[in-house]
Amino acid sequence: MPDQHPGEVFIVSGPSGAGKGTLVQALMQRMPDLWLSISATTRAPRPGEKEGVHYVFLAAEEFECIRAEDGFLEWAEVHGNRYGTLRSAVEQRTDAGQTVILEIDPQGAEQVKRTMPSATLVFIAPPSFAELRRRLEKRGSETPEQIERRLHRAVAELKIADTYDYVIINDDVTRATEELACIVRSHAQQRITDVKD
Ligand code: 5GP
């Protein structure tokens, strides 16, 4: 089916620990007109995480029901938990012409790109593997075994970076956020030019 939604979709993806969440939060502060999709997950909330703000926290059966009804634009199992983008919320925003940001893992990014070929893929890469390990350890929210699993997966995820539309190396949050904002702005500018033409 053709991809007919008027609002643009930007997918911010990359390995866990690359700093996608921090960059996306900083982007939202700079560009509050963007709409950030709140994912559903079966993972338990971390301290300080709020229902409906960081995630929609669901029991495994609730997640399964939505999945069975095709309610996810994409979904994936990441590090033993399920995560999904709620289709109706995203489609409502794109139908209204709003620019949507999805912060999701590379498996989900691939699924969205298949169903919405006009979506723009932005890969957030850590400056180095050692830095990725340091960030995951500093975050303190994963056990040593979980950190090893995430690092193992990151090796495979880093290899797909060159299939994305853009790659941002997150060695400096301010600079990386500016790059992300530039990408979004330049697409908006291009759309205005296309409409005029
Ligand atoms: P965390 O548990 O650390 O919040 O997230 C783990 C991973 O799941 C991160 O890479 C994050 O980007 C990804 N993630 C969050 N929401 C979604 C989603 O809706 N779909 C997919 N595919 N991945 C997600």
CSV table of N, CA and C and ligand atoms in Angstrom, one decimal, residues 12-17 20-21 37-41 43-44 46 49 54-55 63 72 74-79 81-86 102-109 111-112 136 139 141-142 150 153 157, ligand 1:
chain,number,residue,atom,x,y,z
A,12,VAL,N,14.6,7.7,15.0
A,12,VAL,CA,15.9,7.9,15.7
A,12,VAL,C,16.2,6.5,16.3
A,13,SER,N,17.2,5.9,15.8
A,13,SER,CA,17.5,4.5,16.2
A,13,SER,C,19.0,4.4,16.5
A,14,GLY,N,19.4,3.2,16.8
A,14,GLY,CA,20.8,2.9,17.1
A,14,GLY,C,20.9,2.0,18.4
A,15,PRO,N,22.1,1.7,18.8
A,15,PRO,CA,22.3,0.8,19.9
A,15,PRO,C,21.8,1.4,21.2
A,16,SER,N,21.4,0.6,22.1
A,16,SER,CA,21.0,1.1,23.4
A,16,SER,C,22.3,1.5,24.2
A,17,GLY,N,22.2,2.7,24.7
A,17,GLY,CA,23.4,3.3,25.4
A,17,GLY,C,24.1,4.4,24.5
A,20,LYS,N,20.3,7.9,22.5
A,20,LYS,CA,19.1,8.3,21.7
A,20,LYS,C,18.1,9.1,22.5
A,21,GLY,N,17.8,8.6,23.7
A,21,GLY,CA,16.8,9.2,24.6
A,21,GLY,C,17.2,10.6,24.9
A,37,SER,N,6.5,10.0,19.8
A,37,SER,CA,5.6,8.9,20.1
A,37,SER,C,6.0,8.2,21.4
A,38,ILE,N,5.1,7.9,22.3
A,38,ILE,CA,5.3,7.2,23.5
A,38,ILE,C,5.1,5.7,23.3
A,39,SER,N,6.1,4.9,23.4
A,39,SER,CA,6.0,3.5,23.1
A,39,SER,C,5.3,2.7,24.2
A,40,ALA,N,4.8,1.6,23.9
A,40,ALA,CA,4.3,0.6,24.9
A,40,ALA,C,5.4,-0.3,25.2
A,41,THR,N,5.5,-0.8,26.4
A,41,THR,CA,6.5,-1.8,26.7
A,41,THR,C,6.0,-2.8,27.8
A,43,ARG,N,8.3,-3.9,29.7
A,43,ARG,CA,9.4,-3.8,30.8
A,43,ARG,C,8.8,-3.1,32.0
A,44,ALA,N,9.3,-3.4,33.2
A,44,ALA,CA,8.9,-2.7,34.4
A,44,ALA,C,9.4,-1.3,34.4
A,46,ARG,N,11.4,1.9,35.4
A,46,ARG,CA,12.6,2.2,36.2
A,46,ARG,C,12.3,3.3,37.2
A,49,GLU,N,10.4,6.7,36.3
A,49,GLU,CA,9.7,6.6,35.0
A,49,GLU,C,8.2,6.7,35.3
A,54,HIS,N,7.0,8.3,29.9
A,54,HIS,CA,8.2,7.6,29.4
A,54,HIS,C,7.8,6.5,28.5
A,55,TYR,N,6.8,5.7,29.0
A,55,TYR,CA,6.3,4.6,28.2
A,55,TYR,C,4.8,4.4,28.7
A,63,PHE,N,-0.1,-6.4,25.9
A,63,PHE,CA,0.7,-6.2,24.8
A,63,PHE,C,0.3,-7.1,23.6
A,72,PHE,N,0.1,-2.2,16.5
A,72,PHE,CA,1.4,-1.6,16.5
A,72,PHE,C,1.9,-1.4,15.1
A,74,GLU,N,5.0,-1.0,14.6
A,74,GLU,CA,6.1,-1.9,14.6
A,74,GLU,C,6.2,-2.4,16.1
A,75,TRP,N,6.8,-3.5,16.2
A,75,TRP,CA,7.1,-4.0,17.6
A,75,TRP,C,8.3,-4.9,17.6
A,76,ALA,N,9.0,-5.0,18.7
A,76,ALA,CA,10.2,-5.8,18.7
A,76,ALA,C,10.5,-6.3,20.1
A,77,GLU,N,11.2,-7.4,20.2
A,77,GLU,CA,11.6,-7.9,21.5
A,77,GLU,C,13.0,-7.4,21.7
A,78,VAL,N,13.3,-6.6,22.7
A,78,VAL,CA,14.6,-6.0,22.9
A,78,VAL,C,15.0,-6.4,24.3
A,79,HIS,N,16.2,-7.1,24.4
A,79,HIS,CA,16.7,-7.4,25.7
A,79,HIS,C,15.7,-8.1,26.6
A,81,ASN,N,12.4,-7.9,26.7
A,81,ASN,CA,11.1,-7.2,26.9
A,81,ASN,C,10.6,-6.8,25.5
A,82,ARG,N,9.3,-6.6,25.5
A,82,ARG,CA,8.6,-6.2,24.2
A,82,ARG,C,8.4,-4.7,24.2
A,83,TYR,N,8.6,-4.1,23.0
A,83,TYR,CA,8.3,-2.7,22.9
A,83,TYR,C,7.6,-2.5,21.6
A,84,GLY,N,6.6,-1.5,21.6
A,84,GLY,CA,5.9,-1.3,20.3
A,84,GLY,C,5.4,0.1,20.2
A,85,THR,N,5.3,0.5,18.9
A,85,THR,CA,4.8,1.9,18.6
A,85,THR,C,3.3,1.8,18.3
A,86,LEU,N,2.5,2.6,19.0
A,86,LEU,CA,1.1,2.5,18.9
A,86,LEU,C,0.6,3.2,17.6
A,102,LEU,N,10.0,9.0,16.2
A,102,LEU,CA,10.0,7.7,16.9
A,102,LEU,C,11.4,7.3,17.4
A,103,GLU,N,11.5,7.0,18.7
A,103,GLU,CA,12.8,6.6,19.2
A,103,GLU,C,12.7,5.1,19.5
A,104,ILE,N,13.2,4.3,18.6
A,104,ILE,CA,13.0,2.9,18.6
A,104,ILE,C,14.3,2.1,18.3
A,105,ASP,N,14.3,0.8,18.5
A,105,ASP,CA,15.5,0.0,18.2
A,105,ASP,C,15.6,-0.3,16.7
A,106,PRO,N,16.7,-0.8,16.2
A,106,PRO,CA,16.9,-1.0,14.8
A,106,PRO,C,16.0,-2.0,14.2
A,107,GLN,N,15.5,-3.0,14.9
A,107,GLN,CA,14.5,-3.9,14.3
A,107,GLN,C,13.2,-3.2,14.0
A,108,GLY,N,12.8,-2.4,14.9
A,108,GLY,CA,11.6,-1.6,14.7
A,108,GLY,C,11.8,-0.6,13.6
A,109,ALA,N,13.0,0.0,13.5
A,109,ALA,CA,13.2,1.0,12.5
A,109,ALA,C,13.1,0.4,11.1
A,111,GLN,N,11.2,-2.2,10.3
A,111,GLN,CA,9.8,-2.4,10.0
A,111,GLN,C,9.1,-1.2,9.6
A,112,VAL,N,9.3,0.0,10.2
A,112,VAL,CA,8.6,1.2,9.9
A,112,VAL,C,9.1,1.6,8.5
A,136,LEU,N,26.7,2.5,29.6
A,136,LEU,CA,25.7,1.5,30.1
A,136,LEU,C,26.0,1.2,31.6
A,139,ARG,N,24.9,4.2,33.8
A,139,ARG,CA,23.4,4.3,33.9
A,139,ARG,C,22.9,3.5,35.1
A,141,SER,N,21.3,0.9,35.5
A,141,SER,CA,19.9,0.3,35.5
A,141,SER,C,19.9,-1.1,35.0
A,142,GLU,N,21.1,-1.6,34.6
A,142,GLU,CA,21.1,-3.0,34.1
A,142,GLU,C,22.1,-3.8,34.9
A,150,ARG,N,23.6,-6.3,25.9
A,150,ARG,CA,23.4,-5.1,25.2
A,150,ARG,C,24.6,-4.8,24.3
A,153,ARG,N,24.7,-7.2,21.3
A,153,ARG,CA,23.7,-6.8,20.3
A,153,ARG,C,24.2,-5.5,19.5
A,157,GLU,N,24.3,-4.2,15.6
A,157,GLU,CA,23.5,-2.9,15.2
A,157,GLU,C,24.4,-1.9,14.6
B,1,5GP,P1,14.9,0.9,27.4
B,1,5GP,O1,14.4,-0.3,28.1
B,1,5GP,O2,16.4,1.2,27.7
B,1,5GP,O3,14.0,2.1,27.7
B,1,5GP,O4,14.9,0.7,25.8
B,1,5GP,C1,15.5,-0.4,25.3
B,1,5GP,C2,15.5,-0.3,23.8
B,1,5GP,O5,14.2,-0.3,23.3
B,1,5GP,C3,16.1,1.1,23.3
B,1,5GP,O6,17.0,0.8,22.2
B,1,5GP,C4,14.8,1.8,22.8
B,1,5GP,O7,15.1,2.7,21.7
B,1,5GP,C5,14.0,0.7,22.3
B,1,5GP,N1,12.6,1.0,22.2
B,1,5GP,C6,11.8,1.9,22.9
B,1,5GP,N2,10.6,1.9,22.5
B,1,5GP,C7,10.5,1.1,21.4
B,1,5GP,C8,9.5,0.8,20.4
B,1,5GP,O8,8.4,1.2,20.5
B,1,5GP,N3,9.8,-0.1,19.5
B,1,5GP,C9,11.1,-0.6,19.3
B,1,5GP,N4,11.3,-1.4,18.3
B,1,5GP,N5,12.1,-0.3,20.2
B,1,5GP,C10,11.8,0.5,21.2
